[in-house]
Tab-separated table of C-alpha atoms in Angstrom:
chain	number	residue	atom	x	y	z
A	1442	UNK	CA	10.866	22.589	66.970
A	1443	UNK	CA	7.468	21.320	66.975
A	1444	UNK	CA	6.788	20.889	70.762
A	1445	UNK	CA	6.899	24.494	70.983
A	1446	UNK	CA	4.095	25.324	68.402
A	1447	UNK	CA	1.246	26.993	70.308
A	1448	UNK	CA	-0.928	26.197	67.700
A	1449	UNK	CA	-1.138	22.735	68.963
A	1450	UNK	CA	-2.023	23.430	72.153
A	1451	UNK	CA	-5.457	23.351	72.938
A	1452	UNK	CA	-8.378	22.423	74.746
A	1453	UNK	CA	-9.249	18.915	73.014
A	1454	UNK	CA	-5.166	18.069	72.793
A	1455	UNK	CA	-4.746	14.516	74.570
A	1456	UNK	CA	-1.249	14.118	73.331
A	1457	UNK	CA	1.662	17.155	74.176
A	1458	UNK	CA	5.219	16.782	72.709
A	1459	UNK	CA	8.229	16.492	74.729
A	1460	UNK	CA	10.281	18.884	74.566
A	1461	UNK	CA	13.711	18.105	73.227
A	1462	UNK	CA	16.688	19.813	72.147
A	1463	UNK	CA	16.374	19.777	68.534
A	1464	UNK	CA	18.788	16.699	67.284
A	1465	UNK	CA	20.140	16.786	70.669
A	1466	UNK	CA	23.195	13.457	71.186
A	1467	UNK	CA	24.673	14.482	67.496
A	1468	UNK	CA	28.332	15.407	68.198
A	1469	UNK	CA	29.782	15.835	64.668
A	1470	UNK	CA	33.316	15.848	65.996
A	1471	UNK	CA	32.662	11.839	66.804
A	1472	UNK	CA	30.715	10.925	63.299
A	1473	UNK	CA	31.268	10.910	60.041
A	1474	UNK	CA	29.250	13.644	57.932
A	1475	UNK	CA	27.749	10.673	56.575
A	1476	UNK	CA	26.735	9.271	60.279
A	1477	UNK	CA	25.619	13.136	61.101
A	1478	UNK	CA	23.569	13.084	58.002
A	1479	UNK	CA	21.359	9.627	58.764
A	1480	UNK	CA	21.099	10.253	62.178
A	1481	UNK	CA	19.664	13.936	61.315
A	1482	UNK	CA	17.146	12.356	58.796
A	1483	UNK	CA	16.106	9.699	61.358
A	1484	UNK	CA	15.306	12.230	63.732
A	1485	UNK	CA	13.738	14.675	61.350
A	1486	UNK	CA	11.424	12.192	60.388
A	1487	UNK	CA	10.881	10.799	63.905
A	1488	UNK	CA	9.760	14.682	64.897
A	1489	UNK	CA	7.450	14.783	61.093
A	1490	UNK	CA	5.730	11.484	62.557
A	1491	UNK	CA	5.082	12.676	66.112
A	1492	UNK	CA	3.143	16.467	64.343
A	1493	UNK	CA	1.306	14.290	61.475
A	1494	UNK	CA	0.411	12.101	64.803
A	1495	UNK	CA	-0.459	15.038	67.161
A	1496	UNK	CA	-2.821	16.692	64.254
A	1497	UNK	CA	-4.229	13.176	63.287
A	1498	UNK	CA	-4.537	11.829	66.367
A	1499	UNK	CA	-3.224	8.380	64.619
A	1500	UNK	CA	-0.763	6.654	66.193
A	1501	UNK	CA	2.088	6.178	62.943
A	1502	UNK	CA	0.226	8.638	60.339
A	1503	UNK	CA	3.690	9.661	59.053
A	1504	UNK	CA	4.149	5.584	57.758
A	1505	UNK	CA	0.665	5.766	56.009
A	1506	UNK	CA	1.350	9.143	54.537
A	1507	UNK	CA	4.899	7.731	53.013
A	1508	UNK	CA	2.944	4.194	52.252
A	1509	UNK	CA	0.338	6.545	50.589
A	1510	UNK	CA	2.941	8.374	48.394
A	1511	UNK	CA	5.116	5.803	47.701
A	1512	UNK	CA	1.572	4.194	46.361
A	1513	UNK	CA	0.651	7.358	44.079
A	1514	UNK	CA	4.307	7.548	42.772
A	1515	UNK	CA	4.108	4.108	41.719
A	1516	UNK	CA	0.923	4.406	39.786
A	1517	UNK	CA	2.252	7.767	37.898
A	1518	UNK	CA	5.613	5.434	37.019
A	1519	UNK	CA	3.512	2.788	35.818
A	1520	UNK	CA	1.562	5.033	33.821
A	1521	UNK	CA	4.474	6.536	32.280
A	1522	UNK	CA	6.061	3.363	31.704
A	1523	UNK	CA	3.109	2.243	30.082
A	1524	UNK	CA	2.680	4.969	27.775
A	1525	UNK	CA	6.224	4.740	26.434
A	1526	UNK	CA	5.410	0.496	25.883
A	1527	UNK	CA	2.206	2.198	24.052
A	1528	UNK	CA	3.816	4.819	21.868
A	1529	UNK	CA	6.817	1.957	20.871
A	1530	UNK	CA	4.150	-0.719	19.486
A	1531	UNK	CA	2.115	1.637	17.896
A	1532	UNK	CA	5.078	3.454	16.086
A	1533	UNK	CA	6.341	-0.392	15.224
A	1534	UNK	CA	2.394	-1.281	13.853
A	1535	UNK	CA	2.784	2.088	11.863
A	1536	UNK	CA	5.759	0.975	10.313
A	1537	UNK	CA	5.202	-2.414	9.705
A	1538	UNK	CA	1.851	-1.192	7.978
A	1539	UNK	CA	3.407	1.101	5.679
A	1540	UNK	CA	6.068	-1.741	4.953
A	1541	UNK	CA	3.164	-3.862	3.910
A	1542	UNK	CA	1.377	-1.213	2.248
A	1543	UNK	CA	4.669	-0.802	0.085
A	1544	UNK	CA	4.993	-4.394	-0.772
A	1545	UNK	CA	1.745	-4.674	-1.762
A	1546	UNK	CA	1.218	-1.567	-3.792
A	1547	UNK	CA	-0.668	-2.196	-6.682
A	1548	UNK	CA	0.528	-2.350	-10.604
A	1549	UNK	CA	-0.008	1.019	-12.573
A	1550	UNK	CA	-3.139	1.074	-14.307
A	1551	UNK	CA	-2.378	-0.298	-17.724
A	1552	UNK	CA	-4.559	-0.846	-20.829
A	1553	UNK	CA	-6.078	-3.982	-21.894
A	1554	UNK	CA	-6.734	-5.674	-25.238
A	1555	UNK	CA	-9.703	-7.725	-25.575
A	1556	UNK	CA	-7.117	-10.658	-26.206
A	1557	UNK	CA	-5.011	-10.065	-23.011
A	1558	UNK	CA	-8.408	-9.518	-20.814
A	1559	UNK	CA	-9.450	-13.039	-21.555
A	1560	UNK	CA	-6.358	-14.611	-20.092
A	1561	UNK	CA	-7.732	-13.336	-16.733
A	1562	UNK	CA	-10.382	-15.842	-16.269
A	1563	UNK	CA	-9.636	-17.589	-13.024
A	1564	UNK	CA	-8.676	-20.694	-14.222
A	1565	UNK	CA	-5.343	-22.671	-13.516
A	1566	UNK	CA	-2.243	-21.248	-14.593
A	1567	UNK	CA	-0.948	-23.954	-16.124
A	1568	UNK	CA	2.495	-22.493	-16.548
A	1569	UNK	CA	2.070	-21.210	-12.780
A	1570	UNK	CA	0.246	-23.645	-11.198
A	1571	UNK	CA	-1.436	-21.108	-9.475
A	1572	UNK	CA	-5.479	-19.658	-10.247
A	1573	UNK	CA	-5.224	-16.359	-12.202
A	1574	UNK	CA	-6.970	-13.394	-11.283
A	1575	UNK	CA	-10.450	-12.676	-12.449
A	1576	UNK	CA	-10.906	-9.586	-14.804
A	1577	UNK	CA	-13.742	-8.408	-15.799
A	1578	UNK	CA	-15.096	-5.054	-17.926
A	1579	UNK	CA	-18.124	-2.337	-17.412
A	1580	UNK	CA	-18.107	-0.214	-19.872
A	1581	UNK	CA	-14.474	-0.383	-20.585
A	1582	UNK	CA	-13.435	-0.159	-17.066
A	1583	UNK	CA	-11.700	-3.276	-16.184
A	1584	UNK	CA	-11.885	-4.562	-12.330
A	1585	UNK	CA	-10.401	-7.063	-10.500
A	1586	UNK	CA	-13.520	-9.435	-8.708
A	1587	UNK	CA	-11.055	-11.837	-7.739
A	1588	UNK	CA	-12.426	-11.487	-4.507
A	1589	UNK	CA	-15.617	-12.609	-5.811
A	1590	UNK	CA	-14.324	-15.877	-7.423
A	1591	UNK	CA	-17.417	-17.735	-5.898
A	1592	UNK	CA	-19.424	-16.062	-8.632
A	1593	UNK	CA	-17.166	-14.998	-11.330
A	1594	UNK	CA	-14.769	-17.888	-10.827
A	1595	UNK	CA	-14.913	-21.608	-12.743
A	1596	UNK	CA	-18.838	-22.761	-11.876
A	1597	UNK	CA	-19.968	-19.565	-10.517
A	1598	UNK	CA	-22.922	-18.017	-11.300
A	1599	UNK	CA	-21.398	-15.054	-13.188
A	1600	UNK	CA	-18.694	-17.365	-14.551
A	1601	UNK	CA	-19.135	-16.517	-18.238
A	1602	UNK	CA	-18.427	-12.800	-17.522
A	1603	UNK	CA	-14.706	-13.288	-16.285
A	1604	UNK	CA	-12.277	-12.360	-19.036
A	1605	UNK	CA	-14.846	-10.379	-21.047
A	1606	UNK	CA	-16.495	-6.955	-21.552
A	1607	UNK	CA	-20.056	-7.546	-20.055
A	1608	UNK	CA	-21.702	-4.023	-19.489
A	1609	UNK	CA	-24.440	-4.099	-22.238
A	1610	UNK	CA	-25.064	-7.949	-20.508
A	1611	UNK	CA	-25.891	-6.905	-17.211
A	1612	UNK	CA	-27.491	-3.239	-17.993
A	1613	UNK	CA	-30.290	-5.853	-19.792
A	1614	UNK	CA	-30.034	-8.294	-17.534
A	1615	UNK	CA	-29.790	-11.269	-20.405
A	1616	UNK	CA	-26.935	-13.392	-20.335
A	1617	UNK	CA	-27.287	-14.217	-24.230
A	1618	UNK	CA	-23.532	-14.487	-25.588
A	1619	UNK	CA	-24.570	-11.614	-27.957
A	1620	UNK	CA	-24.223	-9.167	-25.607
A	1621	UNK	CA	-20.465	-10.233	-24.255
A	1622	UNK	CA	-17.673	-7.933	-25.599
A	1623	UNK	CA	-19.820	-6.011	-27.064
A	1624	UNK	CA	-18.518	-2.397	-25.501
A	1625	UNK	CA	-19.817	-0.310	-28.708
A	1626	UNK	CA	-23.325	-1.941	-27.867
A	1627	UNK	CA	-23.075	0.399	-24.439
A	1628	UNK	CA	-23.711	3.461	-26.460
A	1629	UNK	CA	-26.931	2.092	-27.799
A	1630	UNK	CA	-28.678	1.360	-23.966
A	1631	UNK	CA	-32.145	3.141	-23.216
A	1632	UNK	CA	-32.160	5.071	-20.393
A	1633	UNK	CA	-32.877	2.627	-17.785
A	1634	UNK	CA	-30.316	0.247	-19.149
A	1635	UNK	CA	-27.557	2.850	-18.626
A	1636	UNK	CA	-28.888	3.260	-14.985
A	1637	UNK	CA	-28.357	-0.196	-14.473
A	1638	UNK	CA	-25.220	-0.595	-15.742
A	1639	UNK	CA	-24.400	2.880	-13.545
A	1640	UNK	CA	-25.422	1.054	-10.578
A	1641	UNK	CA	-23.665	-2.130	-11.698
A	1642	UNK	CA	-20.607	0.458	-11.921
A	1643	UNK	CA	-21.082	2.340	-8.618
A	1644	UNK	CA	-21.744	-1.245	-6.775
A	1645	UNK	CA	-18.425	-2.783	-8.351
A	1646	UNK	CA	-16.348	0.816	-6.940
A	1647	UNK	CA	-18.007	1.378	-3.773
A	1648	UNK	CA	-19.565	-1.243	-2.379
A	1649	UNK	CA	-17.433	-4.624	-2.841
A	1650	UNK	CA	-15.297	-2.984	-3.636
A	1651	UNK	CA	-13.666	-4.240	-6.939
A	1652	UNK	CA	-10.167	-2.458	-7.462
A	1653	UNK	CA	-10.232	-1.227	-11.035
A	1654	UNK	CA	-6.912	-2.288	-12.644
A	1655	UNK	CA	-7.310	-0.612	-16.102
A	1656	UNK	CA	-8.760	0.136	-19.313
A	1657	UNK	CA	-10.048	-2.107	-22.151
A	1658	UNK	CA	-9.426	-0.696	-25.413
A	1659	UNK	CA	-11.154	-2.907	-27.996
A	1660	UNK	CA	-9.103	-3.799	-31.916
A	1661	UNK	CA	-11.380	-1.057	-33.411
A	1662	UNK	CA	-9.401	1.826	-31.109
A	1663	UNK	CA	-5.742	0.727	-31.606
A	1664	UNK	CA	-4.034	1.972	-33.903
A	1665	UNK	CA	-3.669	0.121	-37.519
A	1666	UNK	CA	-0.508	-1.977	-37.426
A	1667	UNK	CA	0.406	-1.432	-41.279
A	1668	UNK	CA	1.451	2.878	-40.362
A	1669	UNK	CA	4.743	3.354	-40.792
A	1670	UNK	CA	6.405	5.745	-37.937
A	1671	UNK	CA	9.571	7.326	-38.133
A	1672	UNK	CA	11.680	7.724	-35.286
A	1673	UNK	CA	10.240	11.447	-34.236
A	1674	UNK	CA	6.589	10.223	-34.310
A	1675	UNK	CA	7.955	7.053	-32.303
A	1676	UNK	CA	9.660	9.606	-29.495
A	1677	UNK	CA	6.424	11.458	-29.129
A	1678	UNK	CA	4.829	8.234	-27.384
A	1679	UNK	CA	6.773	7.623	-24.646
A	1680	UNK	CA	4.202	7.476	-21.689
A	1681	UNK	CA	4.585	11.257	-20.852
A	1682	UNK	CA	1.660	12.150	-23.556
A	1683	UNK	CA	-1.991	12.417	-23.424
A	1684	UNK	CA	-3.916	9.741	-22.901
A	1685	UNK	CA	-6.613	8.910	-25.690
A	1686	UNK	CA	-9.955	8.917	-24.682
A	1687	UNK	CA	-10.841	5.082	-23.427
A	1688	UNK	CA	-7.361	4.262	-22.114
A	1689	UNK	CA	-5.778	3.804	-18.901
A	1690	UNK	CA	-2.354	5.316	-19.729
A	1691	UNK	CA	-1.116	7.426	-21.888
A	1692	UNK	CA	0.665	4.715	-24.832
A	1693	UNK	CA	4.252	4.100	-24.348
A	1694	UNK	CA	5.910	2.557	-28.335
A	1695	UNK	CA	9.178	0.659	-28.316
A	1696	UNK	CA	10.441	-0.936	-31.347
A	1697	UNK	CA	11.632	-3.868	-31.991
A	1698	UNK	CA	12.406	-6.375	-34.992
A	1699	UNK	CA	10.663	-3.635	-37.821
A	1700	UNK	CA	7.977	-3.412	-35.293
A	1701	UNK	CA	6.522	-1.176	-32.959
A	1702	UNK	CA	4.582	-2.200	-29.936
A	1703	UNK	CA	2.438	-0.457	-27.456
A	1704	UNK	CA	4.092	-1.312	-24.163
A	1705	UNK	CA	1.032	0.137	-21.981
A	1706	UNK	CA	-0.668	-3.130	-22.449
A	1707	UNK	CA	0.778	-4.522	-19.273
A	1708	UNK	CA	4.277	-3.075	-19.324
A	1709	UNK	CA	3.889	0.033	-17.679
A	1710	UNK	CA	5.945	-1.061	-14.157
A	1711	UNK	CA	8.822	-1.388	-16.673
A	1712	UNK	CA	8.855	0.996	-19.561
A	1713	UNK	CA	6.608	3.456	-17.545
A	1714	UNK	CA	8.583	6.306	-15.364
A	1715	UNK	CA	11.099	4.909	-13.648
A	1716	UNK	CA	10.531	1.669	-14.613
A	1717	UNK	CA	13.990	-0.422	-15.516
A	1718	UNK	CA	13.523	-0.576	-19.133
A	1719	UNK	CA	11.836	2.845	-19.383
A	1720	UNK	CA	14.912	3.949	-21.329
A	1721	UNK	CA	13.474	2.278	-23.806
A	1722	UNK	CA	10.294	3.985	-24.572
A	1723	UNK	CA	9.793	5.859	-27.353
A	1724	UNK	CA	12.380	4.408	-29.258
A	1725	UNK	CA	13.669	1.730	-31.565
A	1726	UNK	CA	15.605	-0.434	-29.024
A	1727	UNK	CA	16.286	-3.214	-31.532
A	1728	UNK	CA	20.102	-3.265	-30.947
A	1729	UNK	CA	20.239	-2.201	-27.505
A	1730	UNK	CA	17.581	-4.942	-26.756
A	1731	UNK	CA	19.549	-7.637	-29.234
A	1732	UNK	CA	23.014	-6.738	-27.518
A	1733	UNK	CA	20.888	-6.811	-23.682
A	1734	UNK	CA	22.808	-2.980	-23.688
A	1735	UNK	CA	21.884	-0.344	-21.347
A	1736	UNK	CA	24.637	2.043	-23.025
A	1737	UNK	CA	23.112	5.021	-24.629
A	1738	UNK	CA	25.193	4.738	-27.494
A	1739	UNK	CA	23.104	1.298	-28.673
A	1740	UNK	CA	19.713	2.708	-27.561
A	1741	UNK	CA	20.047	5.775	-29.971
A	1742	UNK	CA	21.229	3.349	-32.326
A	1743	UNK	CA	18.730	1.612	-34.413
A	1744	UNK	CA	21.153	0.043	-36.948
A	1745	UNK	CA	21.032	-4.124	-36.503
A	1746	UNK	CA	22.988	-4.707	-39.544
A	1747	UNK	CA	26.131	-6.114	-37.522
A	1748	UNK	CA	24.503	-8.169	-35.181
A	1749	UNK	CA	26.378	-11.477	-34.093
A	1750	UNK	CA	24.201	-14.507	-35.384
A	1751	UNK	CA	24.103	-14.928	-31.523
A	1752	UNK	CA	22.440	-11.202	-31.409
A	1753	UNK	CA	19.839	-11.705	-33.560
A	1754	UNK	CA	18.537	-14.977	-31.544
A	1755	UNK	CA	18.324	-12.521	-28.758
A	1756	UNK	CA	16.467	-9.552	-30.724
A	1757	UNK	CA	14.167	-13.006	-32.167
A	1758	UNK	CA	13.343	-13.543	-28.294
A	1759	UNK	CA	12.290	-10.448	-27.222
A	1760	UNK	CA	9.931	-10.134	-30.256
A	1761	UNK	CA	8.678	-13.628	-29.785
A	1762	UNK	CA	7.769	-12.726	-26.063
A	1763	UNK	CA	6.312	-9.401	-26.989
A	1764	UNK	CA	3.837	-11.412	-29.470
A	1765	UNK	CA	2.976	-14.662	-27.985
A	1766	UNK	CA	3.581	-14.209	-24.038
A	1767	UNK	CA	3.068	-10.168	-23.723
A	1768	UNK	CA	0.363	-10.076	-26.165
A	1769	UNK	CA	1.508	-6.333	-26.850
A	1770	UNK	CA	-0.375	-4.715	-30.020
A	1771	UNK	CA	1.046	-3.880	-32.355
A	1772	UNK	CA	0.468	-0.618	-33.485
A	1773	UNK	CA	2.723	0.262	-36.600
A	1774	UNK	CA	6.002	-0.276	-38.664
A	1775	UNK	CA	9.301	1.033	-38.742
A	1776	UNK	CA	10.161	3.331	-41.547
């Protein structure tokens, strides 16, 4: 078919085509289809070489051109290949990220009382065995400069700032003791002081940064601990409120043993919104706590006059650790 083209005729043509019969020697009736088939590719390619050759004037053009192709198809395979290796490791960085970002999702903020801040010092854990965090206070806002334990850590520079309220200190620039914990002493800055502390603030947020875990809330802003509450006045604080001007969190009461404490010191990740115990909040839980109950029917019941001696050792616990390990305030009494 192509030795008959006229188009390649012409005056500059060195090479002319034989002319053949096309696929001339292929007798079906003595192959198999299969046989007919090869031998008809063989020669249609044989005839594709010798035009690509005749416009070219290179001698086996048709094996470059296929070399060529083959080559280009390769590189687009590769590519695509690539891509979907690509797309698989980042989707598997994404999601290990946001599995680490779960893990390590931070506490609630939760309110602080100047005797709970001071536990966060940096020192040893001696229950532990491990250094605690270092917290420290600006104008009631409490951050976390653990990162910065080379100066707010033991023998650092800024070491007698960890654990404490220290805003007035560093808005003066005087690191007399008379000026630690003293958050009602912010108020009473000159205007250059409270830019100071302001830029102590903004460098602590934006440019360490320092998370900020929570609030302090000094003695003088809890509540007294001799108010009586009765049960309606205990429901109304159950972490869904307002929160009072200077705290973290709205306060969440439980009570326990006669007592009612202010959970939001530090228990928010349990008696907080969907926290396990947050069944709990807002009400006397003395027998549910005493009996380790879930059941609704001991949670709405305050009555611990039928305890087992065993009970009451239990209900003694939990109070004991709400005091002494918790350091929850206290913030009123049962009526």
């Amino acid at each position: 078919f192509i030795s008959k083209d006229s188009s390649l005729a012409g005056a500059n043509s060195t090479h002319r085509l034989k002319t053949r019969p096309p696929y001339r020697g292929i007798r079906a009736s003595h192959s198999s289809a299969k046989t007919v088939a090869y031998k008809v590719m063989l020669l249609a390619f044989a005839d594709a070489s010798a035009w690509l050759a005749e416009r070219t004037g290179v001698e086996g053009a048709m094996g470059y051109a296929v070399v060529v192709g083959l080559a280009i198809v390769g590189h687009f395979v590769m590519n695509h290949i690539d891509n979907q290796r690509y797309e698989a490791a980042a989707r598997e960085a994404e999601a290990k990220k946001a599995e680490e970002e779960e893990a390590e999702e931070p506490e609630p903020p939760r309110n602080f009382t100047q005797r709970q801040l001071l536990h966060f010092d940096g020192t040893k854990d001696e229950r532990l065995g491990d250094d605690k965090p270092i917290y420290l206070s600006l104008n009631g806002f409490v951050f976390d400069c653990s990162m910065g334990r080379d100066f707010y850590g033991p023998g650092g520079p800024y070491a007698m700032f960890a654990g404490h309220e220290c805003g007035v200190s560093l808005a003066k620039m005087d690191f007399d003791k008379t000026y630690i914990d003293d958050l009602a002493g912010v108020s009473k800055l000159n205007f250059g002081e409270k830019n100071t502390l302001d830029e102590w603030i903004e460098k602590f947020t934006h440019f360490k940064p320092y998370p900020i875990v929570g609030r302090l809330v000094t003695d003088d802003m809890l509540p007294s601990s001799d108010r009586v509450l009765s049960s309606e006045e205990l429901a109304k604080s159950d972490g869904t409120g307002a929160v009072p001007d200077g705290y973290a969190t709205a306060p969440i009461y439980l009570g326990a043993g006669g007592k009612v404490y202010d959970v939001s010191f530090g228990g928010v990740g349990f008696y907080g919104a969907g926290g396990g115990y947050n069944r709990f909040a807002g009400k006397d839980a003395s027998r549910a706590l005493a009996k380790m109950s879930f059941d609704p029917a001991d949670t709405a019941d305050p009555d611990v006059s039928n305890l087992t001696e065993k009970e009451r050792k239990v209900l003694d616990d939990w109070v004991k650790t709400f005091e002494s390990k918790k350091n929850y305030p206290i913030v009123g009494r049962l009526k």
